[in-house]
mmCIF file with all atom_site columns, C-alpha atoms in Angstrom:
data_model
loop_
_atom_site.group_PDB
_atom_site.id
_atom_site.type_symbol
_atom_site.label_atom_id
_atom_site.label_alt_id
_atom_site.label_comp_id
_atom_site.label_asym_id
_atom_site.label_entity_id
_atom_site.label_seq_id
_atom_site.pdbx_PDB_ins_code
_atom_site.Cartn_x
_atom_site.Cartn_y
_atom_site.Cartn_z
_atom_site.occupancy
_atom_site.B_iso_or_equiv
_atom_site.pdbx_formal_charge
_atom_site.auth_seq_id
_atom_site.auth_comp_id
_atom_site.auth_asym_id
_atom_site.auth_atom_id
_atom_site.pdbx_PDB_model_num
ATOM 1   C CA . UNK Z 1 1   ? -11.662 -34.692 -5.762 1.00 0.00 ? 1   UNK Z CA 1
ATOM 2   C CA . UNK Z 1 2   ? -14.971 -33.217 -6.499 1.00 0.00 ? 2   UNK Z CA 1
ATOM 3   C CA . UNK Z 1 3   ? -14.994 -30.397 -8.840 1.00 0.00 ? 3   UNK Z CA 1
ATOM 4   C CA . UNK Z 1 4   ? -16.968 -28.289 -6.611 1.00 0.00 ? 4   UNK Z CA 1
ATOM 5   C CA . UNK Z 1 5   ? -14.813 -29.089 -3.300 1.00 0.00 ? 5   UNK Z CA 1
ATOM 6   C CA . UNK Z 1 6   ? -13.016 -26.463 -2.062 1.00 0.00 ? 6   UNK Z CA 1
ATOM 7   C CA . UNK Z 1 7   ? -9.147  -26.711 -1.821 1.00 0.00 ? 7   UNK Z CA 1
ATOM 8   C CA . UNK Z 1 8   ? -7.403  -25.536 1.272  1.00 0.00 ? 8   UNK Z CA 1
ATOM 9   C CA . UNK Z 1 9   ? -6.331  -22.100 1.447  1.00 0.00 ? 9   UNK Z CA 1
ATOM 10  C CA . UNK Z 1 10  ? -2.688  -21.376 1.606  1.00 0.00 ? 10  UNK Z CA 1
ATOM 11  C CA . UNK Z 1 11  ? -1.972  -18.218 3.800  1.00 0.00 ? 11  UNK Z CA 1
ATOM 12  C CA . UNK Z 1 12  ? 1.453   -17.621 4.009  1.00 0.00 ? 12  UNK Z CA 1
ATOM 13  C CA . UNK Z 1 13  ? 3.546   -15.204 6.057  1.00 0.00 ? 13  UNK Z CA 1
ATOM 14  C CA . UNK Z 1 14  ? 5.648   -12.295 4.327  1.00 0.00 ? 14  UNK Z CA 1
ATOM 15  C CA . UNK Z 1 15  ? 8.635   -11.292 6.839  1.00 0.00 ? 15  UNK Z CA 1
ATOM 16  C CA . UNK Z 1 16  ? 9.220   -7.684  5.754  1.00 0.00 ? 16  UNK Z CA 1
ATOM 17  C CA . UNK Z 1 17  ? 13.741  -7.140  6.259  1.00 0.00 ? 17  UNK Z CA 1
ATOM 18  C CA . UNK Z 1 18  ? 14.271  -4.249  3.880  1.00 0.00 ? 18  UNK Z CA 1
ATOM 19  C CA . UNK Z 1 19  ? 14.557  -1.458  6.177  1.00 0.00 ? 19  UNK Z CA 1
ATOM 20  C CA . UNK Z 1 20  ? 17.362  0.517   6.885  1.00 0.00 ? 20  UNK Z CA 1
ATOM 21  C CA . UNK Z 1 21  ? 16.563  1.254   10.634 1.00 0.00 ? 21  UNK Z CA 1
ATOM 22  C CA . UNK Z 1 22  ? 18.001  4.687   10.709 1.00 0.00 ? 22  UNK Z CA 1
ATOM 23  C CA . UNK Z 1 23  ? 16.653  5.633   14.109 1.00 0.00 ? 23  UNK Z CA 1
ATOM 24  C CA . UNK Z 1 24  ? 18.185  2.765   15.243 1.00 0.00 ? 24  UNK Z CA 1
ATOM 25  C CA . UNK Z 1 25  ? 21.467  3.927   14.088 1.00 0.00 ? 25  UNK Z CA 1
ATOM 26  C CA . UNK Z 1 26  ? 21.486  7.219   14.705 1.00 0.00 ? 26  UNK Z CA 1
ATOM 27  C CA . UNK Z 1 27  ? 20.381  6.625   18.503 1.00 0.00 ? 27  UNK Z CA 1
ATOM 28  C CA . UNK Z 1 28  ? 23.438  4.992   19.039 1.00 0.00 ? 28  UNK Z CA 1
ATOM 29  C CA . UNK Z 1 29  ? 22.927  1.370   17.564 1.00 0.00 ? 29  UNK Z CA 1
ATOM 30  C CA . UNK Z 1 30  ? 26.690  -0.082  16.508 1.00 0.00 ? 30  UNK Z CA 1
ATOM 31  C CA . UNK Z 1 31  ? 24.932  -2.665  14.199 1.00 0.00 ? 31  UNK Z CA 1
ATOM 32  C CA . UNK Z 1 32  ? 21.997  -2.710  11.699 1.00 0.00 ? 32  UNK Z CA 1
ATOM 33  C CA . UNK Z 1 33  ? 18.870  -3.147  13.773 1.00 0.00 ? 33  UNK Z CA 1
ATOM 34  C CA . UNK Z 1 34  ? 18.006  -6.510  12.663 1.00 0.00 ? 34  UNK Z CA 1
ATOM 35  C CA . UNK Z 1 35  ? 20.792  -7.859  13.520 1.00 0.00 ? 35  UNK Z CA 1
ATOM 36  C CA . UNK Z 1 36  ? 21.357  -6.432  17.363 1.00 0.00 ? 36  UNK Z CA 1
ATOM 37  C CA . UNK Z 1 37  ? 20.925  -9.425  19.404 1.00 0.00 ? 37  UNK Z CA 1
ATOM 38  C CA . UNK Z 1 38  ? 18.903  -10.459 22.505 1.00 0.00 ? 38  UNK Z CA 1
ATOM 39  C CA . UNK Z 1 39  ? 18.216  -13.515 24.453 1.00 0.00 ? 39  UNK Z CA 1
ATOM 40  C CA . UNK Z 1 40  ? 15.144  -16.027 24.081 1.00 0.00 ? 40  UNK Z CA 1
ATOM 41  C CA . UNK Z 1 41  ? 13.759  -17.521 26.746 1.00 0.00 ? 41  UNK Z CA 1
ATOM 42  C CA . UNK Z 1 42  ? 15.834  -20.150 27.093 1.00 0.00 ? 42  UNK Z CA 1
ATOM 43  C CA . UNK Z 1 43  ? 19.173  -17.508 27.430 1.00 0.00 ? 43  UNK Z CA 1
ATOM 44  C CA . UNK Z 1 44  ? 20.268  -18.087 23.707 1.00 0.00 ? 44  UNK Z CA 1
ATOM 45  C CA . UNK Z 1 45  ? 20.772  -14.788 21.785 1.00 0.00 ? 45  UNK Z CA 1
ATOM 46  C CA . UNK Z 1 46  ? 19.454  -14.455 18.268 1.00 0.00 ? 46  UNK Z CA 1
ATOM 47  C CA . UNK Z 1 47  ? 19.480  -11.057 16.346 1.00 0.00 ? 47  UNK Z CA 1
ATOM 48  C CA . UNK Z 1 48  ? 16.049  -9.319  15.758 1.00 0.00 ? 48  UNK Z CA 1
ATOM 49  C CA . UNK Z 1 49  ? 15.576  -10.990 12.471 1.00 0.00 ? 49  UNK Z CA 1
ATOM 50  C CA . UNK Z 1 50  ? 16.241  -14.679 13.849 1.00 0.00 ? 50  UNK Z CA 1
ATOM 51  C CA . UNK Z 1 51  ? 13.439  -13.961 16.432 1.00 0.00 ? 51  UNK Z CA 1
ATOM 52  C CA . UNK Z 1 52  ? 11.245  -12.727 13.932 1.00 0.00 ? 52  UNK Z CA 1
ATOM 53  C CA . UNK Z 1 53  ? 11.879  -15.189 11.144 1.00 0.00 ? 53  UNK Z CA 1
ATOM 54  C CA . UNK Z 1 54  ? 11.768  -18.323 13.563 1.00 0.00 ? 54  UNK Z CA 1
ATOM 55  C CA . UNK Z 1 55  ? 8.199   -17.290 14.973 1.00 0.00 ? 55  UNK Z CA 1
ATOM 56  C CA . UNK Z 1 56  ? 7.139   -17.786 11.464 1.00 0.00 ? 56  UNK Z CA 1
ATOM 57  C CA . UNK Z 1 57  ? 9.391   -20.971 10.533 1.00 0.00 ? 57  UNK Z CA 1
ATOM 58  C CA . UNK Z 1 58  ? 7.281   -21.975 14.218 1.00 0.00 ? 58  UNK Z CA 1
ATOM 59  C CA . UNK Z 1 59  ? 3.924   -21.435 12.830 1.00 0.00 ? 59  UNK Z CA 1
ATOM 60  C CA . UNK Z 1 60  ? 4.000   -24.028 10.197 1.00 0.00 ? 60  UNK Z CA 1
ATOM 61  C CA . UNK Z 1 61  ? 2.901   -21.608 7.258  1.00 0.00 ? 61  UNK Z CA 1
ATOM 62  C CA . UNK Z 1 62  ? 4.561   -20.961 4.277  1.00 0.00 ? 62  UNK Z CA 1
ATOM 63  C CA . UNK Z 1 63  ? 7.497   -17.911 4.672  1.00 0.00 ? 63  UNK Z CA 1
ATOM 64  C CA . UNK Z 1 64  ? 9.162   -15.725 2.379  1.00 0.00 ? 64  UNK Z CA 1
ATOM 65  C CA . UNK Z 1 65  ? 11.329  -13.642 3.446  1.00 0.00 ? 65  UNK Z CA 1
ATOM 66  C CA . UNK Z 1 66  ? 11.873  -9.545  1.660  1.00 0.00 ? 66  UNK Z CA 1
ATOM 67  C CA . UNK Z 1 67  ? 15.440  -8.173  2.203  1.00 0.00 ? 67  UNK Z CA 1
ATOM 68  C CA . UNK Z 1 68  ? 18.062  -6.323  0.556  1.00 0.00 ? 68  UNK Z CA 1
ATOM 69  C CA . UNK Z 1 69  ? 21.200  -7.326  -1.142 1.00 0.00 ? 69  UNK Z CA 1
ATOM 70  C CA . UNK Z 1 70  ? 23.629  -6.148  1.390  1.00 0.00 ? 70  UNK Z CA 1
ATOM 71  C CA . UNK Z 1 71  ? 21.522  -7.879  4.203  1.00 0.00 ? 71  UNK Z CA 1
ATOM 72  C CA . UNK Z 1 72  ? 24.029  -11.029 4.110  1.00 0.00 ? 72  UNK Z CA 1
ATOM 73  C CA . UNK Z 1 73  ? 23.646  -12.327 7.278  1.00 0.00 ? 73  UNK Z CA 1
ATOM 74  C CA . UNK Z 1 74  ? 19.819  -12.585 6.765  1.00 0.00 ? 74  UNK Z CA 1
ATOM 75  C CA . UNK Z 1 75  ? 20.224  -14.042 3.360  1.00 0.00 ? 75  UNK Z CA 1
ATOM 76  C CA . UNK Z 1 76  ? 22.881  -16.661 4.669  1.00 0.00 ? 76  UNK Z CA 1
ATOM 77  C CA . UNK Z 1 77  ? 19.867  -17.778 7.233  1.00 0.00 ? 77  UNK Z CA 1
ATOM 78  C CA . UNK Z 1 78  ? 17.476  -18.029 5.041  1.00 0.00 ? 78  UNK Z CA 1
ATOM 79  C CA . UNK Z 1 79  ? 19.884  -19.869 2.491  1.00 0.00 ? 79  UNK Z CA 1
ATOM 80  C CA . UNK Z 1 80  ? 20.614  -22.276 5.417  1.00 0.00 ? 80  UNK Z CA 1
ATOM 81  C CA . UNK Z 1 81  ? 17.409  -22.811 6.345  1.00 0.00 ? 81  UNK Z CA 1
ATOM 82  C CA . UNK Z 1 82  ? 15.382  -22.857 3.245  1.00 0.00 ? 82  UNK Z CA 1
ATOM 83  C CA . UNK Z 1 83  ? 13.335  -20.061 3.072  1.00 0.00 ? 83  UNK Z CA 1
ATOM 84  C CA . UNK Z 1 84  ? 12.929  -18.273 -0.384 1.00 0.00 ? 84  UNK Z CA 1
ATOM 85  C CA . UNK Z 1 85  ? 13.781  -14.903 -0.347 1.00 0.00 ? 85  UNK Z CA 1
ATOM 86  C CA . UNK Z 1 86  ? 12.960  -11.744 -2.499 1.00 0.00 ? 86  UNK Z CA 1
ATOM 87  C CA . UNK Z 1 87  ? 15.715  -8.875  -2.951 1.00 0.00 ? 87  UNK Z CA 1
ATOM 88  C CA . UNK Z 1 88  ? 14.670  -5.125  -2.957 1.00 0.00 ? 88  UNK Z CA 1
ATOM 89  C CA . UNK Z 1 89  ? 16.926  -2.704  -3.773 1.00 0.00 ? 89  UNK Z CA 1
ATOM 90  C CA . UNK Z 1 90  ? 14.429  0.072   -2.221 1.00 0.00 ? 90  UNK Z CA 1
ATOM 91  C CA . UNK Z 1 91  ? 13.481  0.531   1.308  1.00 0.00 ? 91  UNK Z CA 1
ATOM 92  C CA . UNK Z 1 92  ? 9.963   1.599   0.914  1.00 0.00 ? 92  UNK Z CA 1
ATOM 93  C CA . UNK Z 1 93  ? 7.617   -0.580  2.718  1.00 0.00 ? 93  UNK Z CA 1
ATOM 94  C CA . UNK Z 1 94  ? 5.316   -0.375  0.416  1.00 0.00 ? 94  UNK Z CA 1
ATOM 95  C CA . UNK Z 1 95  ? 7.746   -1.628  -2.704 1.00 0.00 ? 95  UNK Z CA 1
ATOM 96  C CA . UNK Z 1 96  ? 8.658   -4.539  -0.400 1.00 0.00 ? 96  UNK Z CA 1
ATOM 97  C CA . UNK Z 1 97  ? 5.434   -5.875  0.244  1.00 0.00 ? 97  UNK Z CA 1
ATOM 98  C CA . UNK Z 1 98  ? 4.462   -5.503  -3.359 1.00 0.00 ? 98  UNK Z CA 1
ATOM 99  C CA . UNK Z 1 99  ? 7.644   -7.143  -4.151 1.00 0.00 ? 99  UNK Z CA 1
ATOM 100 C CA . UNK Z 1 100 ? 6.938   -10.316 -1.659 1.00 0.00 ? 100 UNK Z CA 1
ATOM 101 C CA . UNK Z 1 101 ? 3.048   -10.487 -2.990 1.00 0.00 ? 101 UNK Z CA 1
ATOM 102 C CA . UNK Z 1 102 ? 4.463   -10.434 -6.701 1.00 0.00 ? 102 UNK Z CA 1
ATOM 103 C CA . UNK Z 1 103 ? 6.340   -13.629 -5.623 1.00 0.00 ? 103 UNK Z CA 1
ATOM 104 C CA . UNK Z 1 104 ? 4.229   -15.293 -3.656 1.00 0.00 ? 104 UNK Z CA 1
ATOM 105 C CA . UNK Z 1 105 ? 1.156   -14.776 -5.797 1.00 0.00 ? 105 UNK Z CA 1
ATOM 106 C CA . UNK Z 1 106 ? -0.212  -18.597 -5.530 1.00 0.00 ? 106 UNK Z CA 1
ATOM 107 C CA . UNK Z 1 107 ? -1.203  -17.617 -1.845 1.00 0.00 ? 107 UNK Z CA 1
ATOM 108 C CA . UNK Z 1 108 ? -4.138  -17.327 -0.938 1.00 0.00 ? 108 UNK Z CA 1
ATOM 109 C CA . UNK Z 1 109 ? -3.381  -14.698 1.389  1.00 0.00 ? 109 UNK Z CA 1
ATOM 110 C CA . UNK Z 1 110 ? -0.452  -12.730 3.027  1.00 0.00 ? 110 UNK Z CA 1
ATOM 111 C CA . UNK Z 1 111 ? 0.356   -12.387 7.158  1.00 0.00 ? 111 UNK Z CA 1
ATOM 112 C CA . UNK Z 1 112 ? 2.508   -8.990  6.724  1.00 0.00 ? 112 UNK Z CA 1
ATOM 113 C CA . UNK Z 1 113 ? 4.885   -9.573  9.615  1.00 0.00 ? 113 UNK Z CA 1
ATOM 114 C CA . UNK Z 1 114 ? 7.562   -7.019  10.334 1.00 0.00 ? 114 UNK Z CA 1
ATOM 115 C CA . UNK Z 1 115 ? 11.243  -8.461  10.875 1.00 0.00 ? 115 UNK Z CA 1
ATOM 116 C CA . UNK Z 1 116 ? 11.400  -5.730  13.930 1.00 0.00 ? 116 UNK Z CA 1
ATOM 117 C CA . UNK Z 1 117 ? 8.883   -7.211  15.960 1.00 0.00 ? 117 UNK Z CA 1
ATOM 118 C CA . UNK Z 1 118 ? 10.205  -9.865  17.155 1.00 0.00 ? 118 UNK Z CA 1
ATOM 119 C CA . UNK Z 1 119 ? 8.178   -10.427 20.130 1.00 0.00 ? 119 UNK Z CA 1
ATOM 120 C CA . UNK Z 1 120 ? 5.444   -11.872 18.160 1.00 0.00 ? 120 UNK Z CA 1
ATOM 121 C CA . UNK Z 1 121 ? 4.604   -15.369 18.672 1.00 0.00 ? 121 UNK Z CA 1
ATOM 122 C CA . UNK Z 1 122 ? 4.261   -18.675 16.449 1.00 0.00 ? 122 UNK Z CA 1
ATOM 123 C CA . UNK Z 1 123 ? 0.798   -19.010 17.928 1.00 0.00 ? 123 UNK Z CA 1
ATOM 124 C CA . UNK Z 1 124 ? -0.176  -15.379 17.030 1.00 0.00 ? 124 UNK Z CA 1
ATOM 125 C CA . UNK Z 1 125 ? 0.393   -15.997 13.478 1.00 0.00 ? 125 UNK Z CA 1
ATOM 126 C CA . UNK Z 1 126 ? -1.191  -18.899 13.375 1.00 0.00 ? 126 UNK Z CA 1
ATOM 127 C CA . UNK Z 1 127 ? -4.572  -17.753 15.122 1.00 0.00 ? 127 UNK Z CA 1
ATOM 128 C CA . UNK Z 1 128 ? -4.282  -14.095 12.574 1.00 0.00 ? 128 UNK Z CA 1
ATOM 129 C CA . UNK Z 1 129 ? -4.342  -16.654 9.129  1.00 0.00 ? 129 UNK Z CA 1
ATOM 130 C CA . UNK Z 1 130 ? -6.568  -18.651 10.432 1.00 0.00 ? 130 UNK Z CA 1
ATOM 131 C CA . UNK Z 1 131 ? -9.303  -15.868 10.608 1.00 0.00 ? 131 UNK Z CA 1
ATOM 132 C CA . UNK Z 1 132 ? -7.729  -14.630 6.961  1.00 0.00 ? 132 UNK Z CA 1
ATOM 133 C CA . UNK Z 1 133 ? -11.112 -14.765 4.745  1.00 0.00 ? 133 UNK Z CA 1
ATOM 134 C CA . UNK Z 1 134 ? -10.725 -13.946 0.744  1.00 0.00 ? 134 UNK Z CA 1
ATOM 135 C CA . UNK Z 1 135 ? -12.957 -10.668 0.550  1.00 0.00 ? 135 UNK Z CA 1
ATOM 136 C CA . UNK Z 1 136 ? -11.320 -9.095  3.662  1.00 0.00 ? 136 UNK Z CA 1
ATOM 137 C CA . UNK Z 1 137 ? -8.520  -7.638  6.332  1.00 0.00 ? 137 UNK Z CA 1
ATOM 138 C CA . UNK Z 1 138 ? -7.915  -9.041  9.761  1.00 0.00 ? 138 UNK Z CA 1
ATOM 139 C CA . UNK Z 1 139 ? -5.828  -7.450  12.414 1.00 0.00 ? 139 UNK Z CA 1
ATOM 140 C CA . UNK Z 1 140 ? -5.521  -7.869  15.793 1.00 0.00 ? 140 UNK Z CA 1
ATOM 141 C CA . UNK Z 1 141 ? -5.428  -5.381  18.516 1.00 0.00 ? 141 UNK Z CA 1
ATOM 142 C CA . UNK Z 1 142 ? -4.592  -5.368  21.888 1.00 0.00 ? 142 UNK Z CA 1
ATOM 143 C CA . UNK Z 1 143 ? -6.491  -2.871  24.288 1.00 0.00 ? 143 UNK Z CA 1
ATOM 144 C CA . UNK Z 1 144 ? -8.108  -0.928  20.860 1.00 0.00 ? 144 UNK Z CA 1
ATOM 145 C CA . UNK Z 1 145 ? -4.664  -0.397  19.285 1.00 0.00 ? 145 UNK Z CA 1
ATOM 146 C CA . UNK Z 1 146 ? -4.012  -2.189  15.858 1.00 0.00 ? 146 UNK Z CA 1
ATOM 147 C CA . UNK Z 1 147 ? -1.498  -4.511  15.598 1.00 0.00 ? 147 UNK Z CA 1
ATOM 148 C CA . UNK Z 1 148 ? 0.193   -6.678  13.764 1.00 0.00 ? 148 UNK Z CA 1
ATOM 149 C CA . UNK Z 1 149 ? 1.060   -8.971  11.779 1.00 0.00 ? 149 UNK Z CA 1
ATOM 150 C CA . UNK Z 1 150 ? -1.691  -7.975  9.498  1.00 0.00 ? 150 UNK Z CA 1
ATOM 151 C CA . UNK Z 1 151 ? -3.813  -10.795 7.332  1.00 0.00 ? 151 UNK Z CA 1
ATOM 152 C CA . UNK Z 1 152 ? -4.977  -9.995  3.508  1.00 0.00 ? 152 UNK Z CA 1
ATOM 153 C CA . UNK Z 1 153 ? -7.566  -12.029 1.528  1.00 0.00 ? 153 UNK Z CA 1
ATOM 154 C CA . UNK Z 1 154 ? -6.876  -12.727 -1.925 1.00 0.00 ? 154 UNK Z CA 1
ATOM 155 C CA . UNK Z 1 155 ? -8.810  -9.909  -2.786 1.00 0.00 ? 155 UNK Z CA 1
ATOM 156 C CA . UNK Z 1 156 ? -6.366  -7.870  -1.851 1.00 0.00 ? 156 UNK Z CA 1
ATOM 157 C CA . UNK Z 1 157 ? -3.619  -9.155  -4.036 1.00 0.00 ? 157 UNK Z CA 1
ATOM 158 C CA . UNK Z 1 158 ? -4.047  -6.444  -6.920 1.00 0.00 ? 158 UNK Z CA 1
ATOM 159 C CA . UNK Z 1 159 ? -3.603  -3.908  -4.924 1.00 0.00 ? 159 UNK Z CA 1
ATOM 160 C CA . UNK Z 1 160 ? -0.687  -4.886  -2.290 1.00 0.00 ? 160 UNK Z CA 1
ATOM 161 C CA . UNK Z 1 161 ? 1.474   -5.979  -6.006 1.00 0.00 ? 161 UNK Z CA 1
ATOM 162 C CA . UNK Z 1 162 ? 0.904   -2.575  -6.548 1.00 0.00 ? 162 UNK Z CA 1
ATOM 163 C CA . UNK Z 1 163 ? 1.992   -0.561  -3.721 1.00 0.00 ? 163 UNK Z CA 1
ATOM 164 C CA . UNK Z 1 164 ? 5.114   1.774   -3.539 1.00 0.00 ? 164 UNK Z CA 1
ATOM 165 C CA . UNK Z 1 165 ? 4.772   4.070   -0.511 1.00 0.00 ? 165 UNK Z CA 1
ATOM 166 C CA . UNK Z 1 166 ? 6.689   3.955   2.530  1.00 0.00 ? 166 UNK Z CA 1
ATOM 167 C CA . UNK Z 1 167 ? 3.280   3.624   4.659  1.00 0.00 ? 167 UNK Z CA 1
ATOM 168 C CA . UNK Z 1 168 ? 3.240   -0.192  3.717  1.00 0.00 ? 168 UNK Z CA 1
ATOM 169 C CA . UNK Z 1 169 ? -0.310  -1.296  3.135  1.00 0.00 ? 169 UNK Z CA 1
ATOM 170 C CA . UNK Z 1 170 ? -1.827  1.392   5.557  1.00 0.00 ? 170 UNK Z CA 1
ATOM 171 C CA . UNK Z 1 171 ? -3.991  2.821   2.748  1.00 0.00 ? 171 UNK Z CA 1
ATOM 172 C CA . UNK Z 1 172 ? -5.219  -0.175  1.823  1.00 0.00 ? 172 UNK Z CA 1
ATOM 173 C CA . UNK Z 1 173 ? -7.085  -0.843  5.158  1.00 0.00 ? 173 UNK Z CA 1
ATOM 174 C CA . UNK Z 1 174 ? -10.092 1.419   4.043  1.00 0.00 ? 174 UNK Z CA 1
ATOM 175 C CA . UNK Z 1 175 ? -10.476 -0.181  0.609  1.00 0.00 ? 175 UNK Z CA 1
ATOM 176 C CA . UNK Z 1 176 ? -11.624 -3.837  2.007  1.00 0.00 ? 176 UNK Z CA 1
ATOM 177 C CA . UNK Z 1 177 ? -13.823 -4.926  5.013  1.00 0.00 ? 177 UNK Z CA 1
ATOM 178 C CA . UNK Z 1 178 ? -11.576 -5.230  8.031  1.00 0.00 ? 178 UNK Z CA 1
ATOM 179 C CA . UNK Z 1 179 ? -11.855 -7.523  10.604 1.00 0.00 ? 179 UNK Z CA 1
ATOM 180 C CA . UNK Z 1 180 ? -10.496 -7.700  14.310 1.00 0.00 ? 180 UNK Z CA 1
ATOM 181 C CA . UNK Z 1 181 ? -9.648  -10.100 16.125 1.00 0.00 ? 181 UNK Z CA 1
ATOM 182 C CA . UNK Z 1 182 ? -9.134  -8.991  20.203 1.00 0.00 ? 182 UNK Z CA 1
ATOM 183 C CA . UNK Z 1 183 ? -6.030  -10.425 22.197 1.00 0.00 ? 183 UNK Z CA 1
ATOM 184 C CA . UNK Z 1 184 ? -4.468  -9.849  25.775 1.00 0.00 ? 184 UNK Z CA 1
ATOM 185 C CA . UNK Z 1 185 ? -0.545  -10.014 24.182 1.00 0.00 ? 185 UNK Z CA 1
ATOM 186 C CA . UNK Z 1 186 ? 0.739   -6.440  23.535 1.00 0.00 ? 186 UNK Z CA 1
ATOM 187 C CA . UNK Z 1 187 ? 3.622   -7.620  21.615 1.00 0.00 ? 187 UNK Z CA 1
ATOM 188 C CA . UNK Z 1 188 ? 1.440   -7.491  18.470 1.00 0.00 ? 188 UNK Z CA 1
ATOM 189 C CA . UNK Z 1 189 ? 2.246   -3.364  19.316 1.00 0.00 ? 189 UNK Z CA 1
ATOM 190 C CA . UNK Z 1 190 ? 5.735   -3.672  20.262 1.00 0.00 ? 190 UNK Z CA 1
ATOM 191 C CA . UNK Z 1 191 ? 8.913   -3.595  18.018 1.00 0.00 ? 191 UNK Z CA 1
ATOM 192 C CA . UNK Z 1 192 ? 12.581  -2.785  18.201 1.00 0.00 ? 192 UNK Z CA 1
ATOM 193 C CA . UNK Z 1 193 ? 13.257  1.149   16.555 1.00 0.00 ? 193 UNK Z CA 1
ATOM 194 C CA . UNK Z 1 194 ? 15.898  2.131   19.321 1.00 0.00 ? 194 UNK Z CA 1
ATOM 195 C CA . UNK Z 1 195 ? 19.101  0.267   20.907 1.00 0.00 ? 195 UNK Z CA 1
ATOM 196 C CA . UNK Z 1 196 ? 17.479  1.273   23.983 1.00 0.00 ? 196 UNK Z CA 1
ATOM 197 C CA . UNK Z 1 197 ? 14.634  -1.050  23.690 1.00 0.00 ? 197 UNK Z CA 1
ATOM 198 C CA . UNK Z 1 198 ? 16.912  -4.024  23.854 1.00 0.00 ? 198 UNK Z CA 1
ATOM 199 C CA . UNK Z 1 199 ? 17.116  -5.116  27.698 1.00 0.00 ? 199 UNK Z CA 1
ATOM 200 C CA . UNK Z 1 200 ? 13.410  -4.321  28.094 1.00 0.00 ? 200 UNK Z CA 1
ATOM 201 C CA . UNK Z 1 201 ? 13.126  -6.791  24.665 1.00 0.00 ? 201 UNK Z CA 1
ATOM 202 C CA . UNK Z 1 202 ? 15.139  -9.283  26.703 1.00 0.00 ? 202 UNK Z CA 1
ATOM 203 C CA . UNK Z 1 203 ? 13.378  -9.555  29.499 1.00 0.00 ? 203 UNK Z CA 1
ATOM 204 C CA . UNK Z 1 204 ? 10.272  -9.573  27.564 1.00 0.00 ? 204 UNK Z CA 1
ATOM 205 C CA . UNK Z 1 205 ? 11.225  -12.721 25.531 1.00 0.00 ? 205 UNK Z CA 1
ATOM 206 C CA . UNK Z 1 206 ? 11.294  -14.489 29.020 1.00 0.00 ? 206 UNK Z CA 1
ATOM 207 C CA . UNK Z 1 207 ? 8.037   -13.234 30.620 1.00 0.00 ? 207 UNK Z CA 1
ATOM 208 C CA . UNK Z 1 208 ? 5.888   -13.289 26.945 1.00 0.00 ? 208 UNK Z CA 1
ATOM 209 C CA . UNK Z 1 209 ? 7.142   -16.638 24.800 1.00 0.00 ? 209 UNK Z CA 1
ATOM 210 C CA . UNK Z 1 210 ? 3.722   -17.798 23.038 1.00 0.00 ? 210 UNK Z CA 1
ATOM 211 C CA . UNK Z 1 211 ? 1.743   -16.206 25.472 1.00 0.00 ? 211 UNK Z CA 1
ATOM 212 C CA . UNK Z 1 212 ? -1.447  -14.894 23.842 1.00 0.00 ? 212 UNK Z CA 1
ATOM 213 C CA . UNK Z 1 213 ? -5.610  -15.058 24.585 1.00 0.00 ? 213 UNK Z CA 1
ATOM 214 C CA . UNK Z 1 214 ? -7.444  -14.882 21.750 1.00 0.00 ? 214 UNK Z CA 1
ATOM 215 C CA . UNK Z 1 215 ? -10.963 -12.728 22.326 1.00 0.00 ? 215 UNK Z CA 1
ATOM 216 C CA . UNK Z 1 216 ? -14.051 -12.423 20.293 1.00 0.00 ? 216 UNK Z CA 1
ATOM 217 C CA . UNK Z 1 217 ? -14.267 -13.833 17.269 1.00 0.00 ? 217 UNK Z CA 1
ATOM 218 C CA . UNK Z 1 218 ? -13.841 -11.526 14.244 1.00 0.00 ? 218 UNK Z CA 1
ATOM 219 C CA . UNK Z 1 219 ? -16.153 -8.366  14.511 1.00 0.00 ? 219 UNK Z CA 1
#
């Protein structure tokens, strides 16, 4: 190879499973969040986490996955299916991500994708890193409203290894350029934070799989 080709950029997607999902809970949830279950499209039920984690395993990028010890069940799938894993013993978002981005620091950038969103497609994540540039942020939105998953450029790395808030890597978004991309799929907005949201979240999964429309290119 030519000393002055450029390698391919690894982007990689960071499935955030630390949280404790106390609304959840205390709305009435019997089970953690992550795991409360829900059908696919094809009538198989998979917990919150499954949904979330498989869209990634889908996408063909590189996952990691950030949970907590007593998350077993999550560990045991990502034992069985081979996806490394990085143990928090604080919820913060913001210590997870850093946490993940410690551990993953040969990326070349990060998808943050959020283990209670599980509506978000293979294809999403796939179109979000490929916009992923090294001196910027890319996020889609649906209608005007950020979404997620959320892209970082290497350039970013410093300062998501350094985080510790529980606003995740909100107040980075002012520090680097920040691109959008536009698509017609409001799950990017949607995620599971009461059991309520559960049979609407079913019937989603069978009306939305993979359905997206990309827009303008980034702006």
């Amino acid at each position: 190879m030519d000393k002055h080709e450029h390698r391919e950029k690894t982007i990689g997607v960071l499935v955030i499973a630390a949280g404790l999902g106390q609304r959840f809970t205390e709305a009435g949830g019997v089970t953690d969040k992550l795991q409360a279950a829900f059908a696919d499209a094809s009538g198989q039920l998979k917990s919150v986490f499954v949904h979330s984690c498989q869209a990634a395993q889908q996408s063909g990028l590189p996952v990691c996955v950030v949970t907590r010890p007593a998350q077993q069940a999550i560990r045991d799938y990502c034992e069985q299916q081979a996806i490394p894993t990085v143990l928090v013993e604080n919820t913060r978002m913001g210590e997870s991500i850093a946490a993940g981005v410690r551990q993953t620091a040969a990326w070349d950038g990060w998808l943050i994708h959020l283990a209670d969103m599980p509506f978000i497609s293979a294809a999403t994540l796939q179109l979000v890193a490929s916009k992923v540039v090294e001196e910027g942020i890319v996020r889609p939105v649906f209608r005007a409203s950020p979404g997620h998953p959320v892209g970082f450029g290497r350039c970013a790395f410093r300062a998501l290894s350094a985080l510790t808030d529980e606003q995740g890597a909100r107040s980075l978004l002012m520090q680097f350029p920040l691109y959008t991309i536009e698509l017609q799929d409001a799950s990017i907005l949607q995620d599971i934070d009461l059991p309520s949201q559960l049979p609407a979240a079913e019937s989603h999964a069978v009306a939305q799989r993979s359905r997206y429309a990309p827009g303008a290119e980034l702006d």
